[in-house]
C-alpha positions as MATLAB code, in Angstrom:
seq = 'SDSDSDSDSSALSSSMSIDKLFPALLQCFGIILCGYVAGRTNIITSTQAKGLGNFVSRFALPALLFKNMVLLDFGNVIWPFLWSILVAKVSVFFIVCVLTLIVASPQGRYSKAGLYSIFATQSNDFALGYPIVEALYQSTYPEYLQYIYLVAPVSLMLLNPIGFALCEIQKWKNEGNHQHSKLLIVGLVVLQVLKNPIVFMVIIGIIAHFVLHQTIPAFMAEFLDGLSNSFGGAALFYLGLSMVGQLRRLTRSTVVTLILLLTAKLLLMPLICKDMVDLLDNSNISALNHSSLSNYAFLYGVFPTAPSVAIYAVYYNAELEVVTSGMVISTFLSAPIMYVSAWLLTIRWMDPQLLMNSLQNISFNISIVSLVALVWTIAVMVLSKKFKRLPHMFTVNLFIAQFLLCIGMILWNFVVKEDNFIGQILTFTLLCSSLYSTYMWPGLIALSLVLIKRFEDLKVSPSMLIINLSSCLWLLFNRVPGRLYLELQFFCAIVNYGQGLFSFALFGLDKHLIILPFKKRLYRLWHGKAEEEVPQTADLPEDIRMTCTQFTKYHKDQCLQEIVKKKRCGKRTMVDCFLGCELVNWLQQVGLAQDRGEAVLYGLRLQQGGVLHHIKQEYDFQDSPLYYRLMAKTTKVRLKMFPLIAQFQE';
ca = [
     -40.552   10.071  -17.049;
     -39.609    6.639  -15.788;
     -38.918    5.393  -19.294;
     -36.547    8.301  -19.934;
     -34.746    7.618  -16.656;
     -34.416    3.960  -17.519;
     -33.027    4.761  -20.964;
     -30.517    7.215  -19.480;
     -29.477    4.633  -16.913;
     -28.979    1.940  -19.502;
     -27.003    4.363  -21.685;
     -24.863    5.258  -18.713;
     -24.225    1.586  -18.079;
     -22.927    1.178  -21.611;
     -20.622    4.195  -21.298;
     -18.193    2.255  -19.076;
     -16.733   -1.139  -20.000;
     -16.933   -2.524  -16.476;
     -16.286   -6.070  -17.709;
     -12.775   -4.996  -18.730;
     -11.960   -3.297  -15.425;
     -11.240   -6.414  -13.384;
      -8.741   -7.846  -15.934;
      -7.046   -4.428  -16.034;
      -6.802   -4.292  -12.235;
      -5.521   -7.864  -12.166;
      -2.906   -7.031  -14.776;
      -1.691   -3.889  -13.015;
      -1.583   -5.250   -9.481;
      -0.219   -8.596  -10.685;
       2.813   -6.839  -12.178;
       3.146   -4.747   -9.009;
       3.104   -7.951   -6.945;
       5.801   -9.476   -9.151;
       7.988   -6.435   -8.546;
       7.384   -6.612   -4.814;
       8.280  -10.319   -4.689;
      11.447   -9.673   -6.716;
      12.504   -6.961   -4.289;
      11.421   -8.827   -1.161;
      13.428  -11.927   -2.107;
      16.432   -9.829   -3.235;
      16.240  -11.101   -6.803;
      16.602   -7.408   -7.630;
      18.455   -5.324   -5.039;
      17.709   -1.699   -4.213;
      20.707   -0.517   -6.249;
      19.467   -2.409   -9.303;
      15.947   -1.075   -8.701;
      17.298    2.470   -8.862;
      18.603    1.748  -12.340;
      15.170    0.549  -13.468;
      13.590    3.615  -11.859;
      15.954    5.927  -13.725;
      15.088    4.234  -17.027;
      11.360    4.595  -16.367;
      11.467    8.229  -15.268;
      14.184    9.583  -17.576;
      13.662    7.656  -20.812;
      10.403    5.700  -21.111;
       8.008    8.233  -19.561;
       9.468   11.323  -21.309;
       9.219    9.497  -24.665;
       5.608    8.571  -23.919;
       4.732   12.154  -22.979;
       6.452   13.658  -26.010;
       4.670   11.256  -28.369;
       1.232   11.938  -26.918;
       1.731   15.701  -26.697;
       2.575   15.788  -30.409;
      -0.431   13.648  -31.383;
      -2.873   15.310  -28.958;
      -6.069   16.604  -30.549;
      -6.898   19.829  -28.718;
     -10.090   20.225  -30.720;
     -11.836   17.404  -28.824;
     -10.815   18.607  -25.374;
     -13.625   19.682  -23.030;
     -11.780   22.495  -21.267;
     -14.276   22.996  -18.410;
     -13.450   19.449  -17.321;
      -9.765   20.353  -17.042;
     -10.574   23.541  -15.120;
     -12.723   21.463  -12.765;
      -9.873   19.071  -12.012;
      -7.525   22.038  -11.597;
      -9.852   23.700   -9.068;
     -10.294   20.397   -7.218;
      -6.550   19.799   -6.947;
      -5.864   23.365   -5.855;
      -8.635   23.144   -3.252;
      -7.341   19.905   -1.736;
      -3.766   21.185   -1.856;
      -4.547   24.326    0.123;
      -6.900   22.554    2.546;
      -4.143   20.085    3.483;
      -1.488   22.803    3.499;
      -3.390   25.215    5.759;
      -4.513   22.511    8.194;
      -0.952   21.190    8.452;
       0.442   24.666    9.124;
      -2.165   25.154   11.859;
      -1.882   21.767   13.560;
       1.755   20.703   13.062;
       4.461   21.468   15.593;
       6.886   24.318   14.777;
       9.700   21.844   14.071;
       9.384   20.885   10.432;
       6.018   22.610    9.968;
       6.684   23.974    6.474;
       8.229   20.800    5.066;
       5.293   18.783    6.404;
       2.828   21.182    4.796;
       4.636   20.980    1.456;
       5.060   17.203    1.325;
       1.595   16.382    2.696;
      -0.038   18.686    0.137;
       1.892   17.072   -2.707;
       0.966   13.624   -1.338;
      -2.761   14.464   -1.430;
      -2.773   15.855   -4.992;
      -0.142   14.099   -7.131;
      -1.641   10.897   -8.559;
      -0.025    7.909  -10.215;
      -1.575    8.924  -13.531;
       0.601    7.153  -16.075;
       1.686    3.807  -14.569;
      -1.590    2.877  -12.854;
      -4.208    5.419  -13.938;
      -3.867    5.142  -17.712;
      -4.447    1.339  -17.929;
      -7.585    1.694  -15.783;
      -8.989    4.529  -17.922;
      -8.128    2.612  -21.084;
      -9.996   -0.463  -19.838;
     -13.089    1.548  -18.900;
     -13.417    4.022  -21.776;
     -11.416    2.762  -24.760;
     -14.507    1.413  -26.540;
     -16.923    4.187  -25.514;
     -15.072    7.474  -24.935;
     -11.517    7.042  -26.288;
     -10.948   10.803  -26.097;
     -10.948   10.513  -22.295;
      -7.511    8.912  -22.429;
      -5.842   12.154  -23.521;
      -7.014   13.932  -20.381;
      -4.437   11.957  -18.401;
      -1.664   13.760  -20.271;
      -3.302   17.155  -19.811;
      -4.197   16.819  -16.129;
      -0.913   15.379  -14.852;
       1.205   18.511  -15.547;
      -1.146   20.543  -13.305;
       0.473   19.093  -10.192;
       3.979   19.109  -11.615;
       4.063   22.704  -12.906;
       1.639   24.511  -10.588;
       1.179   22.801   -7.221;
       4.448   20.929   -6.691;
       6.544   24.122   -6.946;
       4.545   25.555   -4.035;
       5.280   22.429   -2.003;
       8.967   22.593   -2.953;
       9.066   26.247   -1.885;
       7.695   25.323    1.545;
      10.342   22.598    1.883;
      13.095   25.033    0.877;
      11.792   27.541    3.435;
      12.017   24.851    6.108;
      15.578   24.054    5.068;
      16.385   27.784    5.170;
      14.966   28.055    8.701;
      16.845   24.974    9.915;
      20.181   26.441    8.796;
      19.790   29.222   11.351;
      22.277   31.632    9.819;
      20.008   32.209    6.793;
      22.841   32.155    4.272;
      20.507   31.784    1.312;
      18.424   34.708    0.180;
      14.753   34.438   -0.711;
      15.595   35.056   -4.354;
      17.920   32.043   -4.276;
      15.132   29.896   -2.822;
      12.864   30.902   -5.720;
      15.625   30.045   -8.173;
      16.163   26.637   -6.578;
      12.442   25.868   -6.818;
      12.272   26.905  -10.479;
      15.364   24.812  -11.235;
      13.859   21.840   -9.394;
      10.747   22.062  -11.577;
      12.594   22.510  -14.868;
      14.907   19.576  -14.072;
      11.888   17.297  -13.890;
      11.939   15.318  -17.166;
       8.135   15.121  -17.206;
       7.728   18.899  -17.162;
      10.502   19.387  -19.691;
       9.101   16.880  -22.189;
       5.547   18.212  -21.838;
       6.785   21.675  -22.823;
       8.897   20.311  -25.686;
       5.996   18.101  -26.817;
       3.540   21.011  -26.959;
       6.022   23.059  -29.003;
       6.580   20.100  -31.362;
       2.808   19.672  -31.664;
       2.532   22.960  -33.543;
       5.886   22.767  -35.313;
       5.333   19.217  -36.664;
       1.616   19.811  -37.367;
       0.414   16.966  -35.127;
       2.500   14.291  -36.876;
       5.639   12.427  -35.842;
       8.320   12.007  -38.554;
       8.869    8.442  -39.718;
      12.490    8.336  -38.556;
      11.367    9.166  -34.994;
       8.178    7.088  -34.806;
       9.744    3.646  -34.288;
      12.243    4.975  -31.746;
       9.547    6.706  -29.686;
       7.248    3.682  -29.914;
       9.965    1.408  -28.591;
      10.608    3.575  -25.536;
       7.011    4.505  -24.809;
       5.725    0.925  -25.128;
       8.210   -0.203  -22.495;
       6.834    2.217  -19.922;
       3.692    0.385  -18.743;
       5.127   -2.907  -17.492;
       8.437   -1.428  -16.329;
       6.723    1.331  -14.321;
       4.365   -1.080  -12.549;
       7.217   -3.493  -11.818;
       9.298   -0.650  -10.386;
       6.326    0.440   -8.283;
       6.313   -3.008   -6.687;
      10.064   -2.819   -6.101;
       9.730    0.573   -4.423;
       7.190   -0.813   -1.919;
       9.613   -3.270   -0.306;
      10.235   -2.430    3.345;
       8.215    0.782    3.337;
       5.589   -0.308    5.874;
       8.360   -0.975    8.398;
       8.855    2.770    8.603;
       5.336    3.238    9.946;
       5.298    4.118   13.642;
       2.490    4.521   16.139;
       2.904    8.310   16.216;
       2.356    8.655   12.468;
      -0.795    6.526   12.184;
      -3.234    9.401   12.783;
      -1.457   11.632   10.263;
      -1.487    8.823    7.712;
      -5.215    8.163    8.180;
      -6.009   11.846    7.618;
      -3.843   12.009    4.491;
      -5.412    8.871    3.035;
      -8.840   10.340    3.724;
      -7.881   13.495    1.847;
      -6.415   11.532   -1.082;
      -8.954    8.721   -1.500;
     -12.164   10.369   -0.278;
     -11.933   14.163   -0.338;
     -10.152   14.407   -3.689;
     -12.640   12.269   -5.721;
     -15.643   13.985   -4.121;
     -14.375   17.482   -4.922;
     -13.402   16.415   -8.465;
     -16.916   15.118   -9.092;
     -18.595   18.178   -7.553;
     -16.436   20.608   -9.523;
     -17.352   18.941  -12.815;
     -21.032   19.071  -11.865;
     -20.707   22.806  -11.136;
     -18.388   24.042  -13.880;
     -19.072   21.816  -16.883;
     -22.182   23.377  -18.406;
     -21.018   23.063  -21.990;
     -22.421   19.555  -22.521;
     -25.961   19.537  -23.876;
     -26.227   15.799  -23.370;
     -26.912   14.801  -19.763;
     -25.280   11.457  -20.480;
     -21.955   13.025  -21.472;
     -22.070   15.312  -18.456;
     -22.747   12.397  -16.106;
     -20.021   10.339  -17.733;
     -17.451   13.123  -17.256;
     -18.555   13.539  -13.652;
     -18.060    9.836  -12.978;
     -14.713    9.926  -14.765;
     -13.612   12.789  -12.515;
     -14.533   10.757   -9.423;
     -12.532    7.756  -10.634;
      -9.583    9.990  -11.476;
      -9.582   11.333   -7.936;
      -9.226    7.797   -6.527;
      -5.924    7.163   -8.347;
      -3.270    6.515   -5.656;
      -0.306    8.691   -4.788;
       2.627    8.627   -7.218;
       5.912    7.001   -6.082;
       7.788   10.188   -6.983;
       6.422   11.779   -3.788;
       8.625    9.364   -1.823;
      11.601   10.625   -3.841;
      10.769   14.193   -2.787;
      10.635   13.068    0.869;
      14.064   11.444    0.549;
      15.482   14.542   -1.158;
      14.345   16.842    1.659;
      14.902   14.172    4.355;
      11.474   14.800    5.862;
       8.379   12.713    6.665;
       9.745    9.514    5.133;
       7.614    7.293    7.390;
       4.297    8.909    6.478;
       4.927    9.399    2.751;
       6.413    5.986    1.951;
       3.893    4.021    4.009;
       1.028    6.119    2.656;
       2.133    5.482   -0.919;
       1.948    1.714   -0.374;
      -1.383    1.747    1.478;
      -3.090    4.152   -0.938;
      -2.034    2.012   -3.898;
      -3.679   -1.135   -2.564;
      -6.732    0.649   -1.142;
      -7.426    2.295   -4.485;
      -8.103   -1.029   -6.247;
     -11.293   -2.026   -4.367;
     -12.500    1.586   -4.272;
     -12.119    1.964   -8.046;
     -13.778   -1.354   -8.786;
     -16.763   -0.850   -6.474;
     -17.195    2.756   -7.635;
     -17.146    1.830  -11.314;
     -19.487   -1.096  -10.724;
     -22.031    1.000   -8.834;
     -21.924    3.710  -11.493;
     -23.086    1.177  -14.074;
     -26.074   -0.066  -12.042;
     -29.441    1.313  -13.065;
     -30.319    3.934  -10.471;
     -34.061    3.255  -10.517;
     -33.754   -0.456   -9.646;
     -33.526   -0.727   -5.821;
     -34.248   -4.442   -5.856;
     -31.100   -5.089   -7.894;
     -29.065   -3.075   -5.392;
     -30.542   -4.952   -2.424;
     -29.880   -8.309   -4.052;
     -26.295   -7.317   -4.840;
     -25.691   -6.158   -1.274;
     -27.228   -9.368    0.075;
     -25.067  -11.529   -2.188;
     -21.867   -9.727   -1.217;
     -22.682  -10.070    2.490;
     -23.484  -13.765    2.067;
     -20.339  -14.550    0.065;
     -17.971  -12.669    2.349;
     -19.576  -14.373    5.372;
     -18.823  -17.842    3.985;
     -15.163  -16.974    3.332;
     -14.863  -15.308    6.732;
     -16.475  -18.317    8.451;
     -13.844  -20.682    7.042;
     -11.061  -18.306    8.144;
     -12.518  -18.096   11.650;
     -12.764  -21.873   12.036;
      -9.067  -22.088   11.173;
      -8.139  -19.214   13.494;
     -10.063  -20.587   16.488;
      -8.476  -24.022   15.940;
      -5.021  -22.415   15.933;
      -5.769  -20.577   19.183;
      -6.930  -23.816   20.833;
      -4.085  -26.016   19.582;
      -1.436  -23.442   20.492;
      -3.059  -23.081   23.950;
      -2.883  -19.301   23.676;
      -6.520  -19.037   24.748;
      -5.418  -19.642   28.360;
      -3.567  -16.312   28.509;
      -5.445  -13.204   29.596;
      -5.367  -11.078   26.410;
      -6.242  -14.038   24.215;
      -9.190  -15.021   26.399;
     -10.907  -11.864   25.155;
      -9.533  -12.436   21.640;
     -11.145  -15.880   21.434;
     -14.442  -14.348   22.566;
     -14.106  -11.833   19.729;
     -13.548  -14.690   17.277;
     -16.665  -16.469   18.594;
     -18.706  -13.264   18.161;
     -17.416  -12.939   14.591;
     -18.236  -16.622   13.998;
     -21.829  -16.130   15.190;
     -22.110  -12.999   13.044;
     -21.208  -15.001    9.924;
     -23.648  -17.776   10.934;
     -26.379  -15.156   11.391;
     -25.721  -13.611    7.983;
     -25.763  -17.012    6.262;
     -29.018  -17.958    7.992;
     -30.557  -14.579    7.144;
     -29.917  -15.213    3.455;
     -32.313  -18.189    3.640;
     -34.779  -16.982    6.293;
     -35.500  -13.685    4.521;
     -36.837  -15.594    1.514;
     -39.369  -17.530    3.632;
     -42.546  -16.366    5.320;
     -41.358  -17.347    8.803;
     -41.779  -14.423   11.174;
     -40.386  -16.190   14.266;
     -37.340  -17.401   12.358;
     -36.678  -13.912   11.021;
     -36.908  -12.405   14.531;
     -34.514  -14.989   16.010;
     -32.032  -14.664   13.138;
     -32.154  -10.860   13.262;
     -31.532  -10.969   17.019;
     -28.518  -13.252   16.542;
     -27.221  -11.029   13.748;
     -27.494   -7.750   15.669;
     -26.248   -9.069   19.027;
     -23.188  -10.727   17.493;
     -22.452   -7.642   15.354;
     -22.417   -5.280   18.320;
     -20.438   -7.842   20.316;
     -17.682   -7.560   17.731;
     -17.576   -3.823   18.524;
     -17.358   -4.380   22.287;
     -14.697   -7.076   22.503;
     -11.896   -5.000   20.883;
     -12.413   -2.411   23.630;
     -12.047   -5.110   26.296;
      -8.926   -6.419   24.551;
      -7.430   -2.927   24.599;
      -8.313   -2.555   28.294;
      -6.688   -5.878   29.144;
      -3.526   -4.893   27.287;
      -3.406   -1.614   29.182;
      -3.790   -3.417   32.497;
      -0.931   -5.810   31.820;
       1.189   -3.070   30.196;
       1.572   -4.744   26.825;
       1.059   -1.768   24.538;
       3.198   -3.259   21.808;
       0.648   -6.002   21.167;
      -2.248   -3.583   20.657;
      -3.736   -4.353   17.244;
      -7.226   -2.877   17.550;
      -8.455   -1.314   14.312;
     -11.046    1.501   14.511;
     -12.031    1.197   10.844;
     -15.353   -0.691   11.550;
     -16.587    1.878   14.014;
     -15.653    4.707   11.726;
     -17.228    3.268    8.560;
     -20.565    2.466   10.181;
     -20.642    5.874   11.892;
     -20.042    7.580    8.542;
     -22.919    5.608    7.054;
     -25.310    6.685    9.826;
     -24.275   10.348    9.675;
     -24.634   10.400    5.883;
     -28.199    9.104    6.066;
     -28.986   11.508    8.920;
     -28.022   14.635    6.964;
     -28.947   13.437    3.452;
     -32.436   12.074    2.958;
     -31.615   11.074   -0.624;
     -28.728    8.644   -0.162;
     -27.031    8.802   -3.572;
     -24.544    6.455   -5.183;
     -21.686    7.245   -2.791;
     -23.861    6.294    0.160;
     -24.544    2.975   -1.548;
     -20.818    2.510   -2.057;
     -20.313    3.149    1.654;
     -22.931    0.491    2.409;
     -21.050   -2.063    0.320;
     -17.845   -1.317    2.203;
     -19.737   -1.592    5.494;
     -20.890   -5.081    4.488;
     -17.378   -6.144    3.522;
     -15.810   -4.793    6.733;
     -18.545   -6.095    9.059;
     -18.930   -9.595    7.672;
     -15.309   -9.945    6.628;
     -13.862   -9.443   10.104;
     -12.751  -13.064   10.114;
     -10.273  -12.304    7.338;
      -8.584   -9.666    9.500;
      -8.504  -12.085   12.440;
      -6.982  -14.780   10.246;
      -4.322  -12.369    8.985;
      -3.302  -11.478   12.543;
      -3.673  -14.787   14.392;
      -4.305  -17.561   11.869;
      -0.689  -18.339   10.985;
       0.956  -19.154   14.304;
       4.752  -19.151   14.050;
       5.536  -22.185   16.185;
       2.461  -24.237   15.285;
       2.307  -23.671   11.513;
       5.029  -21.571    9.911;
       8.172  -23.144   11.396;
       7.055  -26.806   11.029;
       5.942  -26.115    7.467;
       9.222  -24.393    6.693;
      11.295  -27.287    8.092;
       9.225  -29.901    6.271;
       9.542  -27.977    3.005;
      13.293  -27.673    3.518;
      13.604  -31.432    4.045;
      11.537  -32.184    0.937;
      13.546  -29.760   -1.178;
      17.070  -30.498    0.079;
      16.614  -34.006    1.450;
      18.167  -33.136    4.837;
      17.382  -31.347    8.040;
      17.585  -27.573    8.091;
      19.829  -27.560   11.160;
      22.646  -29.362    9.355;
      25.483  -27.194    8.186;
      26.806  -28.537    4.864;
      30.414  -29.466    4.309;
      32.584  -26.869    2.672;
      33.068  -29.036   -0.430;
      29.297  -29.275   -0.931;
      28.784  -25.512   -1.050;
      28.417  -23.530   -4.295;
      31.454  -21.563   -5.336;
      30.049  -18.098   -4.507;
      28.980  -19.163   -0.998;
      32.341  -20.831   -0.283;
      34.295  -17.788   -1.446;
      32.112  -15.401    0.574;
      32.488  -17.471    3.746;
      36.246  -17.855    3.275;
      36.688  -14.132    2.644;
      34.621  -13.135    5.656;
      36.221  -15.662    8.039;
      39.772  -14.830    6.998;
      39.653  -11.044    6.663;
      36.555   -9.614    8.368;
      35.296  -11.903   11.125;
      37.577  -10.551   13.860;
      36.678   -6.951   13.039;
      32.984   -7.880   13.048;
      33.345   -9.533   16.460;
      34.928   -6.388   17.880;
      32.510   -3.849   16.413;
      28.978   -5.288   16.488;
      28.978   -8.537   18.492;
      27.923   -7.839   22.078;
      27.043   -9.915   25.083;
      23.319  -10.141   25.720;
      21.823  -11.571   28.870;
      20.177  -14.973   28.425;
      18.554  -16.171   31.591;
      19.809  -15.003   34.999;
      23.489  -15.922   34.880;
      24.507  -16.488   31.274;
      25.649  -13.973   28.651;
      25.446  -14.787   24.921;
      27.554  -13.178   22.158;
      25.153  -12.065   19.458;
      24.123   -9.184   17.193;
      21.074   -7.894   15.341;
      20.519   -8.629   11.674;
      20.059   -4.925   10.892;
      23.364   -4.184   12.677;
      25.252   -6.595   10.416;
      23.558   -5.040    7.365;
      24.765   -1.588    8.423;
      28.252   -2.902    9.157;
      28.593   -4.674    5.803;
      27.800   -1.398    4.057;
      30.230    0.563    6.236;
      33.183   -1.732    5.480;
      32.334   -1.873    1.768;
      31.268   -5.519    1.495;
      27.844   -4.461    0.176;
      26.671   -1.434   -1.794;
      23.150   -1.360   -0.393;
      20.943   -3.127    2.119;
      19.723   -5.642   -0.453;
      23.252   -6.789   -1.265;
      24.033   -6.917    2.457;
      21.097   -9.277    3.038;
      22.322  -11.530    0.226;
      25.794  -11.507    1.792;
      24.338  -12.482    5.172;
      22.292  -15.282    3.596;
      25.440  -16.714    2.014;
      27.164  -16.624    5.397;
      24.212  -18.445    6.929;
      24.150  -21.065    4.169;
      27.866  -21.604    4.695;
      27.421  -22.085    8.442;
      29.282  -18.925    9.466;
      26.260  -17.449   11.276;
      22.838  -18.630   12.398;
      19.733  -17.318   14.083;
      19.820  -17.560   17.871;
      16.870  -19.989   17.902;
      17.356  -21.515   14.443;
      13.969  -20.123   13.378;
      14.713  -17.477   10.742;
      16.861  -16.944    7.713;
      19.064  -13.878    7.794;
      16.973  -10.704    7.587;
      17.463   -6.952    7.762;
      15.506   -6.753   11.006;
      16.005   -6.671   14.807;
      16.438  -10.454   15.069;
      19.373  -11.921   17.006;
      22.107  -13.942   15.275;
      25.375  -15.588   16.351;
      28.675  -16.242   14.609;
      29.732  -19.907   14.558;
      33.096  -20.914   15.965;
      33.523  -23.631   13.293;
      31.946  -24.305    9.907;
      32.417  -28.079    9.764;
      29.461  -30.441    9.467;
      27.672  -30.460   12.808;
      24.083  -30.766   13.917;
      22.982  -27.761   15.917;
      20.833  -28.474   18.944;
      18.090  -26.326   20.358;
      19.407  -25.890   23.895;
      16.881  -24.835   26.543;
      19.190  -21.946   27.392;
      18.948  -20.458   23.910;
      15.228  -21.123   23.801;
      14.890  -18.861   26.858;
      16.456  -15.957   25.007;
      13.852  -13.244   24.467;
      14.043  -11.404   21.173;
];
């Protein structure tokens, strides 16, 4: 009956503490952001980050696993749920593996199949997954937290060895002479698994569970608590550190592969997890418990890829671009997917009016924010006079279409509440025409870029066509939409009416109009002098003065000979310069820096001491393909922006 359905829906709503999810997400991703900022600004270098990573993976996490394996209550475990997750992971693993073996080129086929399959199935269960599950179920189903410790070893002890075996086979094939036997490959894979501290401590913890009778001795309790309690914050901070510079590895040829892998990880995995629980878990008499486990399985499937997959890619020197970039993107995509999924699962299913009002409010709110971003972006395009160039003529038209789309959505929010048929028709016409215009203009932009042979500026995203097409196909083949269809509708609203945010991210912060003037003004306010002035040697801090003296006296001549080259500037003039990434490599080769982070800090000290500067005086020293010059003198001078240097094309 309707009353029974309503009571089940309200009970389901109370089974998840959705009000605690947003603070948990904010906590997790806030710590991740702090780690990223620390790594991006070289407060913590890559060498120092490795030390933190070793502490997290070899001390804190093993202590946490051992403690929870000893205290685990196997009597409350719903085993069909674990078998369902196992079947789901195995299914996704072999789907990705087989498709990769079929589609991939013969070069590196087996290593790609192994790493891609691990990428799609190994989740970041402990650092990111556990705090989310704790926020959602601590007050309603606290026993759900222990499933994290039972599910995680499935990938590590069952699926990952298969992926490692494929990578070892690829290494064996690349050697050509086949020195290693197949038995040796099996031994290497087994050793690789047993060396994993997570696997080792899970086995030891299960043994101790029965030996110690589910209790931890007093002399061990404080020690284990100290290590295990340090895991959460340190792991999230290290995750942020590990993200620095990873998106730079992404190339145009790997985009399609990355999209398919993210689809398998963030869409296919949660769907199969949910379906497997619905099929295999028949032990629960209560429909509420069954539904709650099914929803929990879906949320578990959305957990992003673990950072350890990037370590596997480095170890086998294969698919670094796809794995590292995918790890970063999946982490940040998982946050909105988890939040929207959990929120929709708590809405009463039999209340369509509530769903419509929620969808309308989200569309209205995102349209207001997008409208403000578009006003800023259009003003930047006009003031910078970029709208006069051919590609940006079409880009400005796209911005205008997005602007009208937001206006139409805002007007619709008011017109739909009034009994004004003519107004509704006119507003609906504006809404639909501007929406489809935003689909057409990116195609014209791409065509214009092709015609003028500027492929490197192509920034057209197919996500809006794809999401709306998925929504239409879902409704075409499924008459009963379901909660996942509703979730897709919410993402459609965000992507459609939030296009202005993407435009602002790409075009709203013009380098010459906004960033550089703001940077120079901030520098003057902070230091009380112009950025172009090189300080006197006596005014420099001790570490900068010593670095500059050391480099000028012992290494400058060698640097000039090995990396400084003449580059053409204009038609007749040659300029002695080098790339920032070239100096970073050179500093590591000669032993002046242990890693790229320390090399960047070394280059920044040289720039602050006036030994080097950017060719146009626009950037600090960076590990990137930007051009820099070595100064002939380091006395106090004011550097001018000569027209000749301004003509230099980076």
